[in-house]
PDB file of C-alpha atoms in Angstrom:
ATOM      1  CA  UNK F 223     105.663 115.285  84.987  1.00  0.00           C
ATOM      2  CA  UNK F 224     105.096 111.873  83.472  1.00  0.00           C
ATOM      3  CA  UNK F 225     107.481 110.818  80.754  1.00  0.00           C
ATOM      4  CA  UNK F 226     104.846 108.947  78.793  1.00  0.00           C
ATOM      5  CA  UNK F 227     105.666 105.378  79.719  1.00  0.00           C
ATOM      6  CA  UNK F 228     103.302 103.009  81.518  1.00  0.00           C
ATOM      7  CA  UNK F 229     104.805 100.841  84.239  1.00  0.00           C
ATOM      8  CA  UNK F 230     103.659  98.700  87.126  1.00  0.00           C
ATOM      9  CA  UNK F 231     103.635 100.247  90.579  1.00  0.00           C
ATOM     10  CA  UNK F 232     106.517  97.973  91.619  1.00  0.00           C
ATOM     11  CA  UNK F 233     108.661  98.632  88.568  1.00  0.00           C
ATOM     12  CA  UNK F 234     112.410  98.259  88.838  1.00  0.00           C
ATOM     13  CA  UNK F 235     114.361 100.789  86.810  1.00  0.00           C
ATOM     14  CA  UNK F 236     117.965 101.536  85.913  1.00  0.00           C
ATOM     15  CA  UNK F 237     119.541 104.461  84.125  1.00  0.00           C
ATOM     16  CA  UNK F 238     123.004 105.103  82.736  1.00  0.00           C
ATOM     17  CA  UNK F 239     124.686 108.432  82.174  1.00  0.00           C
ATOM     18  CA  UNK F 240     124.685 108.012  78.427  1.00  0.00           C
ATOM     19  CA  UNK F 241     120.985 108.842  78.370  1.00  0.00           C
ATOM     20  CA  UNK F 242     119.587 105.320  78.077  1.00  0.00           C
ATOM     21  CA  UNK F 243     116.804 104.511  80.544  1.00  0.00           C
ATOM     22  CA  UNK F 244     115.190 101.078  80.747  1.00  0.00           C
ATOM     23  CA  UNK F 245     112.078 100.220  82.747  1.00  0.00           C
ATOM     24  CA  UNK F 246     111.251  96.649  83.691  1.00  0.00           C
ATOM     25  CA  UNK F 247     107.911  95.924  85.316  1.00  0.00           C
ATOM     26  CA  UNK F 248     107.182  93.492  88.124  1.00  0.00           C
ATOM     27  CA  UNK F 249     104.171  91.292  87.491  1.00  0.00           C
ATOM     28  CA  UNK F 250     103.992  92.259  83.834  1.00  0.00           C
ATOM     29  CA  UNK F 251     106.089  91.290  80.860  1.00  0.00           C
ATOM     30  CA  UNK F 252     107.063  94.720  79.630  1.00  0.00           C
ATOM     31  CA  UNK F 253     110.397  96.320  78.928  1.00  0.00           C
ATOM     32  CA  UNK F 254     110.512  99.948  77.824  1.00  0.00           C
ATOM     33  CA  UNK F 255     113.626 101.740  76.595  1.00  0.00           C
ATOM     34  CA  UNK F 256     114.481 105.401  76.083  1.00  0.00           C
ATOM     35  CA  UNK F 257     117.696 106.701  74.522  1.00  0.00           C
ATOM     36  CA  UNK F 258     116.953 110.381  75.132  1.00  0.00           C
ATOM     37  CA  UNK F 259     116.895 110.542  78.951  1.00  0.00           C
ATOM     38  CA  UNK F 260     113.254 109.517  79.227  1.00  0.00           C
ATOM     39  CA  UNK F 261     111.649 111.883  76.720  1.00  0.00           C
ATOM     40  CA  UNK F 262     110.400 109.174  74.356  1.00  0.00           C
ATOM     41  CA  UNK F 263     109.992 105.435  74.823  1.00  0.00           C
ATOM     42  CA  UNK F 264     109.945 102.226  72.773  1.00  0.00           C
ATOM     43  CA  UNK F 265     108.851  98.723  73.722  1.00  0.00           C
ATOM     44  CA  UNK F 266     111.655  96.150  73.663  1.00  0.00           C
ATOM     45  CA  UNK F 267     110.937  92.658  72.355  1.00  0.00           C
ATOM     46  CA  UNK F 268     112.288  90.014  74.738  1.00  0.00           C
ATOM     47  CA  UNK F 269     113.271  86.467  73.734  1.00  0.00           C
ATOM     48  CA  UNK F 270     111.621  83.258  74.871  1.00  0.00           C
ATOM     49  CA  UNK F 271     108.609  82.906  77.120  1.00  0.00           C
ATOM     50  CA  UNK F 272     106.985  85.714  79.059  1.00  0.00           C
ATOM     51  CA  UNK F 273     109.270  86.434  82.001  1.00  0.00           C
ATOM     52  CA  UNK F 274     108.349  89.298  84.366  1.00  0.00           C
ATOM     53  CA  UNK F 275     111.404  91.168  85.568  1.00  0.00           C
ATOM     54  CA  UNK F 276     112.371  91.611  89.209  1.00  0.00           C
ATOM     55  CA  UNK F 277     115.484  93.817  89.062  1.00  0.00           C
ATOM     56  CA  UNK F 278     117.516  95.451  86.318  1.00  0.00           C
ATOM     57  CA  UNK F 279     120.988  97.036  86.394  1.00  0.00           C
ATOM     58  CA  UNK F 280     123.656  98.321  84.019  1.00  0.00           C
ATOM     59  CA  UNK F 281     127.398  98.903  84.185  1.00  0.00           C
ATOM     60  CA  UNK F 282     127.000 102.197  82.315  1.00  0.00           C
ATOM     61  CA  UNK F 283     128.919 101.072  79.227  1.00  0.00           C
ATOM     62  CA  UNK F 284     126.199  99.096  77.456  1.00  0.00           C
ATOM     63  CA  UNK F 285     125.930  95.856  79.463  1.00  0.00           C
ATOM     64  CA  UNK F 286     122.675  95.118  81.291  1.00  0.00           C
ATOM     65  CA  UNK F 287     121.382  92.309  83.494  1.00  0.00           C
ATOM     66  CA  UNK F 288     117.767  91.641  84.460  1.00  0.00           C
ATOM     67  CA  UNK F 289     116.795  89.025  87.010  1.00  0.00           C
ATOM     68  CA  UNK F 290     113.324  87.591  86.460  1.00  0.00           C
ATOM     69  CA  UNK F 291     110.545  85.981  88.446  1.00  0.00           C
ATOM     70  CA  UNK F 292     111.196  82.804  86.497  1.00  0.00           C
ATOM     71  CA  UNK F 293     113.487  80.361  88.278  1.00  0.00           C
ATOM     72  CA  UNK F 294     116.833  79.560  86.606  1.00  0.00           C
ATOM     73  CA  UNK F 295     116.520  82.310  83.962  1.00  0.00           C
ATOM     74  CA  UNK F 296     117.977  85.811  83.655  1.00  0.00           C
ATOM     75  CA  UNK F 297     118.153  88.206  80.711  1.00  0.00           C
ATOM     76  CA  UNK F 298     121.219  90.126  79.537  1.00  0.00           C
ATOM     77  CA  UNK F 299     122.046  92.739  76.910  1.00  0.00           C
ATOM     78  CA  UNK F 300     125.430  93.837  75.565  1.00  0.00           C
ATOM     79  CA  UNK F 301     124.189  96.555  73.176  1.00  0.00           C
ATOM     80  CA  UNK F 302     122.716  99.003  75.679  1.00  0.00           C
ATOM     81  CA  UNK F 303     119.380  97.254  75.980  1.00  0.00           C
ATOM     82  CA  UNK F 304     118.420  97.007  72.314  1.00  0.00           C
ATOM     83  CA  UNK F 305     118.629  93.204  72.128  1.00  0.00           C
ATOM     84  CA  UNK F 306     118.348  90.678  74.951  1.00  0.00           C
ATOM     85  CA  UNK F 307     119.236  87.002  75.395  1.00  0.00           C
ATOM     86  CA  UNK F 308     118.148  84.431  77.952  1.00  0.00           C
ATOM     87  CA  UNK F 309     120.837  82.886  80.152  1.00  0.00           C
ATOM     88  CA  UNK F 310     120.778  80.279  82.879  1.00  0.00           C
ATOM     89  CA  UNK F 311     121.121  81.387  86.482  1.00  0.00           C
ATOM     90  CA  UNK F 312     121.697  78.976  89.398  1.00  0.00           C
ATOM     91  CA  UNK F 313     118.883  77.988  91.718  1.00  0.00           C
ATOM     92  CA  UNK F 314     118.339  79.930  94.951  1.00  0.00           C
ATOM     93  CA  UNK F 315     117.778  76.581  96.646  1.00  0.00           C
ATOM     94  CA  UNK F 316     114.019  76.904  96.900  1.00  0.00           C
ATOM     95  CA  UNK F 317     111.089  78.405  94.995  1.00  0.00           C
ATOM     96  CA  UNK F 318     112.295  82.001  95.367  1.00  0.00           C
ATOM     97  CA  UNK F 319     113.780  83.848  92.359  1.00  0.00           C
ATOM     98  CA  UNK F 320     116.592  86.380  92.581  1.00  0.00           C
ATOM     99  CA  UNK F 321     114.896  89.621  93.643  1.00  0.00           C
ATOM    100  CA  UNK F 322     117.865  92.023  93.503  1.00  0.00           C
ATOM    101  CA  UNK F 323     120.720  92.593  91.070  1.00  0.00           C
ATOM    102  CA  UNK F 324     123.735  94.872  91.513  1.00  0.00           C
ATOM    103  CA  UNK F 325     126.591  95.955  89.272  1.00  0.00           C
ATOM    104  CA  UNK F 326     130.097  95.768  90.768  1.00  0.00           C
ATOM    105  CA  UNK F 327     132.218  96.241  87.641  1.00  0.00           C
ATOM    106  CA  UNK F 328     132.315  96.131  83.863  1.00  0.00           C
ATOM    107  CA  UNK F 329     129.949  93.311  82.820  1.00  0.00           C
ATOM    108  CA  UNK F 330     130.173  92.063  86.413  1.00  0.00           C
ATOM    109  CA  UNK F 331     126.991  91.604  88.427  1.00  0.00           C
ATOM    110  CA  UNK F 332     125.790  90.138  91.713  1.00  0.00           C
ATOM    111  CA  UNK F 333     122.325  88.657  92.263  1.00  0.00           C
ATOM    112  CA  UNK F 334     120.582  87.779  95.519  1.00  0.00           C
ATOM    113  CA  UNK F 335     117.135  86.861  96.771  1.00  0.00           C
ATOM    114  CA  UNK F 336     117.515  89.370  99.585  1.00  0.00           C
ATOM    115  CA  UNK F 337     116.059  87.329 102.432  1.00  0.00           C
ATOM    116  CA  UNK F 338     116.769  84.144 104.359  1.00  0.00           C
ATOM    117  CA  UNK F 339     119.930  82.158 103.686  1.00  0.00           C
ATOM    118  CA  UNK F 340     119.469  81.954  99.927  1.00  0.00           C
ATOM    119  CA  UNK F 341     122.775  82.273  98.074  1.00  0.00           C
ATOM    120  CA  UNK F 342     124.282  85.474  96.711  1.00  0.00           C
ATOM    121  CA  UNK F 343     125.976  84.787  93.370  1.00  0.00           C
ATOM    122  CA  UNK F 344     128.322  86.690  91.040  1.00  0.00           C
ATOM    123  CA  UNK F 345     129.066  86.732  87.311  1.00  0.00           C
ATOM    124  CA  UNK F 346     132.100  88.374  85.704  1.00  0.00           C
ATOM    125  CA  UNK F 347     131.097  87.559  82.133  1.00  0.00           C
ATOM    126  CA  UNK F 348     127.638  89.038  81.742  1.00  0.00           C
ATOM    127  CA  UNK F 349     125.689  86.070  83.079  1.00  0.00           C
ATOM    128  CA  UNK F 350     127.438  83.319  81.096  1.00  0.00           C
ATOM    129  CA  UNK F 351     128.771  81.706  84.288  1.00  0.00           C
ATOM    130  CA  UNK F 352     127.993  82.239  87.979  1.00  0.00           C
ATOM    131  CA  UNK F 353     129.891  81.599  91.218  1.00  0.00           C
ATOM    132  CA  UNK F 354     128.705  81.500  94.829  1.00  0.00           C
ATOM    133  CA  UNK F 355     129.628  84.593  96.830  1.00  0.00           C
ATOM    134  CA  UNK F 356     128.013  83.890 100.197  1.00  0.00           C
ATOM    135  CA  UNK F 357     124.954  82.762 102.110  1.00  0.00           C
ATOM    136  CA  UNK F 358     124.792  85.951 104.177  1.00  0.00           C
ATOM    137  CA  UNK F 359     121.278  86.537 105.492  1.00  0.00           C
ATOM    138  CA  UNK F 360     119.084  89.377 104.285  1.00  0.00           C
ATOM    139  CA  UNK F 361     121.232  91.155 101.684  1.00  0.00           C
ATOM    140  CA  UNK F 362     119.593  94.466 100.782  1.00  0.00           C
ATOM    141  CA  UNK F 363     122.248  96.579  99.080  1.00  0.00           C
ATOM    142  CA  UNK F 364     125.599  96.124  97.316  1.00  0.00           C
ATOM    143  CA  UNK F 365     127.705  99.016  96.001  1.00  0.00           C
ATOM    144  CA  UNK F 366     131.149  99.041  94.380  1.00  0.00           C
ATOM    145  CA  UNK F 367     133.729 101.797  93.975  1.00  0.00           C
ATOM    146  CA  UNK F 368     134.685 100.067  90.681  1.00  0.00           C
ATOM    147  CA  UNK F 369     138.229  99.662  92.014  1.00  0.00           C
ATOM    148  CA  UNK F 370     137.802  96.393  93.885  1.00  0.00           C
ATOM    149  CA  UNK F 371     136.095  97.638  97.063  1.00  0.00           C
ATOM    150  CA  UNK F 372     132.487  96.493  97.486  1.00  0.00           C
ATOM    151  CA  UNK F 373     130.174  96.995 100.468  1.00  0.00           C
ATOM    152  CA  UNK F 374     127.243  94.701 101.204  1.00  0.00           C
ATOM    153  CA  UNK F 375     124.431  95.670 103.589  1.00  0.00           C
ATOM    154  CA  UNK F 376     122.746  92.695 105.255  1.00  0.00           C
ATOM    155  CA  UNK F 377     120.644  91.980 108.310  1.00  0.00           C
ATOM    156  CA  UNK F 378     123.696  91.483 110.556  1.00  0.00           C
ATOM    157  CA  UNK F 379     125.570  94.592 109.385  1.00  0.00           C
ATOM    158  CA  UNK F 380     127.972  95.777 106.708  1.00  0.00           C
ATOM    159  CA  UNK F 381     130.282  93.327 104.945  1.00  0.00           C
ATOM    160  CA  UNK F 382     133.310  94.279 102.878  1.00  0.00           C
ATOM    161  CA  UNK F 383     134.969  92.805  99.797  1.00  0.00           C
ATOM    162  CA  UNK F 384     138.359  93.936  98.507  1.00  0.00           C
ATOM    163  CA  UNK F 385     138.352  91.676  95.457  1.00  0.00           C
ATOM    164  CA  UNK F 386     135.444  93.060  93.464  1.00  0.00           C
ATOM    165  CA  UNK F 387     132.760  91.057  95.236  1.00  0.00           C
ATOM    166  CA  UNK F 388     134.310  87.612  94.760  1.00  0.00           C
ATOM    167  CA  UNK F 389     134.126  87.077  98.525  1.00  0.00           C
ATOM    168  CA  UNK F 390     133.042  89.041 101.606  1.00  0.00           C
ATOM    169  CA  UNK F 391     134.289  89.040 105.178  1.00  0.00           C
ATOM    170  CA  UNK F 392     132.176  89.026 108.314  1.00  0.00           C
ATOM    171  CA  UNK F 393     130.289  92.173 109.295  1.00  0.00           C
ATOM    172  CA  UNK F 394     132.778  94.882 110.287  1.00  0.00           C
ATOM    173  CA  UNK F 395     130.225  97.580 111.126  1.00  0.00           C
ATOM    174  CA  UNK F 396     126.806  97.142 112.722  1.00  0.00           C
ATOM    175  CA  UNK F 397     124.622 100.250 112.344  1.00  0.00           C
ATOM    176  CA  UNK F 398     121.716 101.095 114.606  1.00  0.00           C
ATOM    177  CA  UNK F 399     119.255 100.262 111.820  1.00  0.00           C
ATOM    178  CA  UNK F 400     119.471  97.985 108.796  1.00  0.00           C
ATOM    179  CA  UNK F 401     121.142  99.855 105.934  1.00  0.00           C
ATOM    180  CA  UNK F 402     119.182  99.928 102.685  1.00  0.00           C
ATOM    181  CA  UNK F 403     121.103 102.591 100.753  1.00  0.00           C
ATOM    182  CA  UNK F 404     124.820 103.035 100.081  1.00  0.00           C
ATOM    183  CA  UNK F 405     126.597 105.523  97.818  1.00  0.00           C
ATOM    184  CA  UNK F 406     130.219 106.463  97.131  1.00  0.00           C
ATOM    185  CA  UNK F 407     132.004 109.167  95.164  1.00  0.00           C
ATOM    186  CA  UNK F 408     134.631 106.532  94.222  1.00  0.00           C
ATOM    187  CA  UNK F 409     137.245 108.791  95.825  1.00  0.00           C
ATOM    188  CA  UNK F 410     137.168 107.304  99.308  1.00  0.00           C
ATOM    189  CA  UNK F 411     133.977 108.905 100.667  1.00  0.00           C
ATOM    190  CA  UNK F 412     130.996 106.692 101.454  1.00  0.00           C
ATOM    191  CA  UNK F 413     127.477 107.352 102.740  1.00  0.00           C
ATOM    192  CA  UNK F 414     125.029 104.799 104.145  1.00  0.00           C
ATOM    193  CA  UNK F 415     121.407 105.226 105.235  1.00  0.00           C
ATOM    194  CA  UNK F 416     119.009 103.084 107.204  1.00  0.00           C
ATOM    195  CA  UNK F 417     115.495 102.318 106.098  1.00  0.00           C
ATOM    196  CA  UNK F 418     114.163 103.309 109.510  1.00  0.00           C
ATOM    197  CA  UNK F 419     115.381 105.879 111.990  1.00  0.00           C
ATOM    198  CA  UNK F 420     117.227 109.048 111.119  1.00  0.00           C
ATOM    199  CA  UNK F 421     120.887 108.066 111.075  1.00  0.00           C
ATOM    200  CA  UNK F 422     123.385 108.697 108.303  1.00  0.00           C
ATOM    201  CA  UNK F 423     126.697 106.839 108.349  1.00  0.00           C
ATOM    202  CA  UNK F 424     129.767 108.529 106.889  1.00  0.00           C
ATOM    203  CA  UNK F 425     133.223 107.297 105.953  1.00  0.00           C
ATOM    204  CA  UNK F 426     136.096 109.535 104.867  1.00  0.00           C
ATOM    205  CA  UNK F 427     138.726 106.769 104.802  1.00  0.00           C
ATOM    206  CA  UNK F 428     137.391 104.492 102.049  1.00  0.00           C
ATOM    207  CA  UNK F 429     135.078 102.479 104.295  1.00  0.00           C
ATOM    208  CA  UNK F 430     137.721 101.662 106.911  1.00  0.00           C
ATOM    209  CA  UNK F 431     135.613 103.333 109.597  1.00  0.00           C
ATOM    210  CA  UNK F 432     132.176 104.950 109.801  1.00  0.00           C
ATOM    211  CA  UNK F 433     130.798 107.683 112.026  1.00  0.00           C
ATOM    212  CA  UNK F 434     127.136 108.396 112.705  1.00  0.00           C
ATOM    213  CA  UNK F 435     125.476 111.689 111.792  1.00  0.00           C
ATOM    214  CA  UNK F 436     121.945 112.595 112.826  1.00  0.00           C
ATOM    215  CA  UNK F 437     119.386 113.566 110.213  1.00  0.00           C
ATOM    216  CA  UNK F 438     116.236 115.571 110.989  1.00  0.00           C
ATOM    217  CA  UNK F 439     113.886 113.347 112.988  1.00  0.00           C
ATOM    218  CA  UNK F 440     111.069 114.028 110.533  1.00  0.00           C
ATOM    219  CA  UNK F 441     112.882 112.163 107.744  1.00  0.00           C
ATOM    220  CA  UNK F 442     112.168 108.539 106.931  1.00  0.00           C
ATOM    221  CA  UNK F 443     114.528 107.073 104.377  1.00  0.00           C
ATOM    222  CA  UNK F 444     112.981 105.510 101.303  1.00  0.00           C
ATOM    223  CA  UNK F 445     114.146 101.905 101.417  1.00  0.00           C
ATOM    224  CA  UNK F 446     112.879 101.013  97.943  1.00  0.00           C
ATOM    225  CA  UNK F 447     115.610  99.862  95.575  1.00  0.00           C
ATOM    226  CA  UNK F 448     118.816 101.628  96.574  1.00  0.00           C
ATOM    227  CA  UNK F 449     117.662 105.254  96.673  1.00  0.00           C
ATOM    228  CA  UNK F 450     121.090 106.886  97.231  1.00  0.00           C
ATOM    229  CA  UNK F 451     123.607 108.101  94.636  1.00  0.00           C
ATOM    230  CA  UNK F 452     126.472 110.548  94.193  1.00  0.00           C
ATOM    231  CA  UNK F 453     126.049 113.362  91.670  1.00  0.00           C
ATOM    232  CA  UNK F 454     127.477 116.852  91.207  1.00  0.00           C
ATOM    233  CA  UNK F 455     129.685 116.637  94.316  1.00  0.00           C
ATOM    234  CA  UNK F 456     126.816 115.777  96.657  1.00  0.00           C
ATOM    235  CA  UNK F 457     125.163 112.603  97.916  1.00  0.00           C
ATOM    236  CA  UNK F 458     121.459 112.324  97.070  1.00  0.00           C
ATOM    237  CA  UNK F 459     118.788 110.165  98.673  1.00  0.00           C
ATOM    238  CA  UNK F 460     114.996 109.950  98.678  1.00  0.00           C
ATOM    239  CA  UNK F 461     112.501 109.932 101.533  1.00  0.00           C
ATOM    240  CA  UNK F 462     109.140 108.274 101.977  1.00  0.00           C
ATOM    241  CA  UNK F 463     107.559 111.700 101.482  1.00  0.00           C
ATOM    242  CA  UNK F 464     108.782 111.622  97.890  1.00  0.00           C
ATOM    243  CA  UNK F 465     111.420 114.296  98.485  1.00  0.00           C
ATOM    244  CA  UNK F 466     115.046 114.344  97.382  1.00  0.00           C
ATOM    245  CA  UNK F 467     117.631 115.354  99.969  1.00  0.00           C
ATOM    246  CA  UNK F 468     121.309 116.082  99.484  1.00  0.00           C
ATOM    247  CA  UNK F 469     124.349 115.879 101.737  1.00  0.00           C
ATOM    248  CA  UNK F 470     127.068 118.312 100.685  1.00  0.00           C
ATOM    249  CA  UNK F 471     130.856 118.274 101.164  1.00  0.00           C
ATOM    250  CA  UNK F 472     130.414 119.602 104.702  1.00  0.00           C
ATOM    251  CA  UNK F 473     128.029 116.691 105.356  1.00  0.00           C
ATOM    252  CA  UNK F 474     125.148 119.072 105.917  1.00  0.00           C
ATOM    253  CA  UNK F 475     121.764 117.645 104.798  1.00  0.00           C
ATOM    254  CA  UNK F 476     119.164 119.778 103.042  1.00  0.00           C
ATOM    255  CA  UNK F 477     116.195 119.279 100.752  1.00  0.00           C
ATOM    256  CA  UNK F 478     117.066 119.549  97.064  1.00  0.00           C
ATOM    257  CA  UNK F 479     114.671 121.049  94.561  1.00  0.00           C
ATOM    258  CA  UNK F 480     114.224 118.247  92.057  1.00  0.00           C
ATOM    259  CA  UNK F 481     110.811 118.211  90.424  1.00  0.00           C
ATOM    260  CA  UNK F 482     108.887 115.994  90.115  1.00  0.00           C
ATOM    261  CA  UNK F 483     109.325 114.153  93.396  1.00  0.00           C
ATOM    262  CA  UNK F 484     110.990 110.761  93.487  1.00  0.00           C
ATOM    263  CA  UNK F 485     108.838 108.132  95.112  1.00  0.00           C
ATOM    264  CA  UNK F 486     111.152 105.212  94.482  1.00  0.00           C
ATOM    265  CA  UNK F 487     114.662 104.656  93.114  1.00  0.00           C
ATOM    266  CA  UNK F 488     116.268 107.882  91.917  1.00  0.00           C
ATOM    267  CA  UNK F 489     118.343 107.510  88.756  1.00  0.00           C
ATOM    268  CA  UNK F 490     120.557 109.980  86.935  1.00  0.00           C
ATOM    269  CA  UNK F 491     119.960 109.704  83.198  1.00  0.00           C
ATOM    270  CA  UNK F 492     122.612 112.238  82.221  1.00  0.00           C
ATOM    271  CA  UNK F 493     122.711 116.008  81.806  1.00  0.00           C
ATOM    272  CA  UNK F 494     121.229 116.640  85.242  1.00  0.00           C
ATOM    273  CA  UNK F 495     118.013 114.768  84.372  1.00  0.00           C
ATOM    274  CA  UNK F 496     116.626 112.394  87.026  1.00  0.00           C
ATOM    275  CA  UNK F 497     113.979 109.717  86.578  1.00  0.00           C
ATOM    276  CA  UNK F 498     112.043 107.721  89.149  1.00  0.00           C
ATOM    277  CA  UNK F 499     109.179 105.247  89.302  1.00  0.00           C
ATOM    278  CA  UNK F 500     106.014 106.804  90.683  1.00  0.00           C
ATOM    279  CA  UNK F 501     105.012 104.276  93.335  1.00  0.00           C
ATOM    280  CA  UNK F 502     101.304 103.520  93.389  1.00  0.00           C
ATOM    281  CA  UNK F 503     100.770 104.898  89.892  1.00  0.00           C
ATOM    282  CA  UNK F 504     101.553 103.825  86.355  1.00  0.00           C
ATOM    283  CA  UNK F 505     103.910 106.591  85.302  1.00  0.00           C
ATOM    284  CA  UNK F 506     107.598 107.416  85.335  1.00  0.00           C
ATOM    285  CA  UNK F 507     108.630 110.734  86.842  1.00  0.00           C
ATOM    286  CA  UNK F 508     111.211 112.765  84.944  1.00  0.00           C
ATOM    287  CA  UNK F 509     112.828 115.959  86.195  1.00  0.00           C
ATOM    288  CA  UNK F 510     113.967 118.993  84.296  1.00  0.00           C
ATOM    289  CA  UNK F 511     117.781 119.294  84.119  1.00  0.00           C
ATOM    290  CA  UNK F 512     119.244 120.348  87.457  1.00  0.00           C
ATOM    291  CA  UNK F 513     122.528 122.162  87.897  1.00  0.00           C
ATOM    292  CA  UNK F 514     124.710 123.243  90.802  1.00  0.00           C
ATOM    293  CA  UNK F 515     124.701 126.758  89.316  1.00  0.00           C
ATOM    294  CA  UNK F 516     122.140 129.114  87.835  1.00  0.00           C
ATOM    295  CA  UNK F 517     122.256 128.460  84.061  1.00  0.00           C
ATOM    296  CA  UNK F 518     120.461 131.754  83.431  1.00  0.00           C
ATOM    297  CA  UNK F 519     123.348 133.831  84.762  1.00  0.00           C
ATOM    298  CA  UNK F 520     126.469 131.725  85.206  1.00  0.00           C
ATOM    299  CA  UNK F 521     128.534 130.575  82.236  1.00  0.00           C
ATOM    300  CA  UNK F 522     126.273 132.639  79.965  1.00  0.00           C
ATOM    301  CA  UNK F 523     127.653 134.805  77.173  1.00  0.00           C
ATOM    302  CA  UNK F 524     127.634 138.499  78.094  1.00  0.00           C
ATOM    303  CA  UNK F 525     125.129 140.760  76.398  1.00  0.00           C
ATOM    304  CA  UNK F 526     127.224 142.832  73.961  1.00  0.00           C
ATOM    305  CA  UNK F 527     124.295 144.360  72.123  1.00  0.00           C
ATOM    306  CA  UNK F 528     125.280 147.843  70.896  1.00  0.00           C
ATOM    307  CA  UNK F 529     128.882 147.319  72.016  1.00  0.00           C
ATOM    308  CA  UNK F 530     130.338 144.700  69.741  1.00  0.00           C
ATOM    309  CA  UNK F 531     132.659 146.007  66.978  1.00  0.00           C
ATOM    310  CA  UNK F 532     131.451 145.561  63.429  1.00  0.00           C
ATOM    311  CA  UNK F 533     133.803 144.231  60.739  1.00  0.00           C
ATOM    312  CA  UNK F 534     137.386 142.985  60.802  1.00  0.00           C
ATOM    313  CA  UNK F 535     139.067 146.410  61.033  1.00  0.00           C
ATOM    314  CA  UNK F 536     136.892 147.474  63.932  1.00  0.00           C
ATOM    315  CA  UNK F 537     137.649 144.172  65.644  1.00  0.00           C
ATOM    316  CA  UNK F 538     141.441 144.703  65.249  1.00  0.00           C
ATOM    317  CA  UNK F 539     141.163 148.273  66.554  1.00  0.00           C
ATOM    318  CA  UNK F 540     139.237 146.986  69.548  1.00  0.00           C
ATOM    319  CA  UNK F 541     142.011 144.489  70.246  1.00  0.00           C
ATOM    320  CA  UNK F 542     144.688 147.195  69.958  1.00  0.00           C
ATOM    321  CA  UNK F 543     142.814 149.429  72.344  1.00  0.00           C
ATOM    322  CA  UNK F 544     142.352 146.669  74.865  1.00  0.00           C
TER     323      UNK F 544
END
């Protein structure tokens, strides 16, 4: 089901649990915003010259950062995406802009080109100032537990930061395939997935160690824009077939019925509603609310038709008889 917003096929999208969804297009200068979990959309007016976006992220409490295809410029918002301002961003050292942005804390973001030895940089004040993090090659994914621990997936393996992404050590874990998706429940459990192959990497000790689990050989992980997340006590990820899979507390993978399919980054917009860019088309997919229980039978009020007492006296008598 399309949510009624037009986007480029390579759109980058972010969603926060408060219901705000923002879509930034690649190759076009369009920013669309929804404050009702993707039901209705408005076009956002951006400041300055036309600057196509490349990646957009939020900290979930109203602060947003969008890297652009324009060198030395990023866009930020502190009012949940209603108004935006241009801010300077350091050079990548060549003609490449920052292709990926990640949130590692409140108003704290990391930006990287994602290939070569271009720098990875960090801001702790919403883009006002930036500091060099590293020149690690081929950064593809960065995820924080919002308590100081941050994992970075790069070409040479997984790097760890214990200071909120200020600095990273050398690779402490080298998976069989390059990791493109990381998720955590922020309680010490982590899941990582490779873009190729069928391996899932699990940690139960807050990323101190990882073990390898085998996924069905028919699965190919969707490597587009961090497709893994934790929701409703399960880890979710997307496949190249446009399906959503879950890994439960027993670390058993199974396909999850989320319709429509997610062909790119899967985002939780709140209330069990998921949104995803429809790769190769110009629409945004939006799911119906999903729950871990059957809302038609569980937590529903019992049917007391013909049984309920009428009037105050009858109600008191019913209580006395109970």
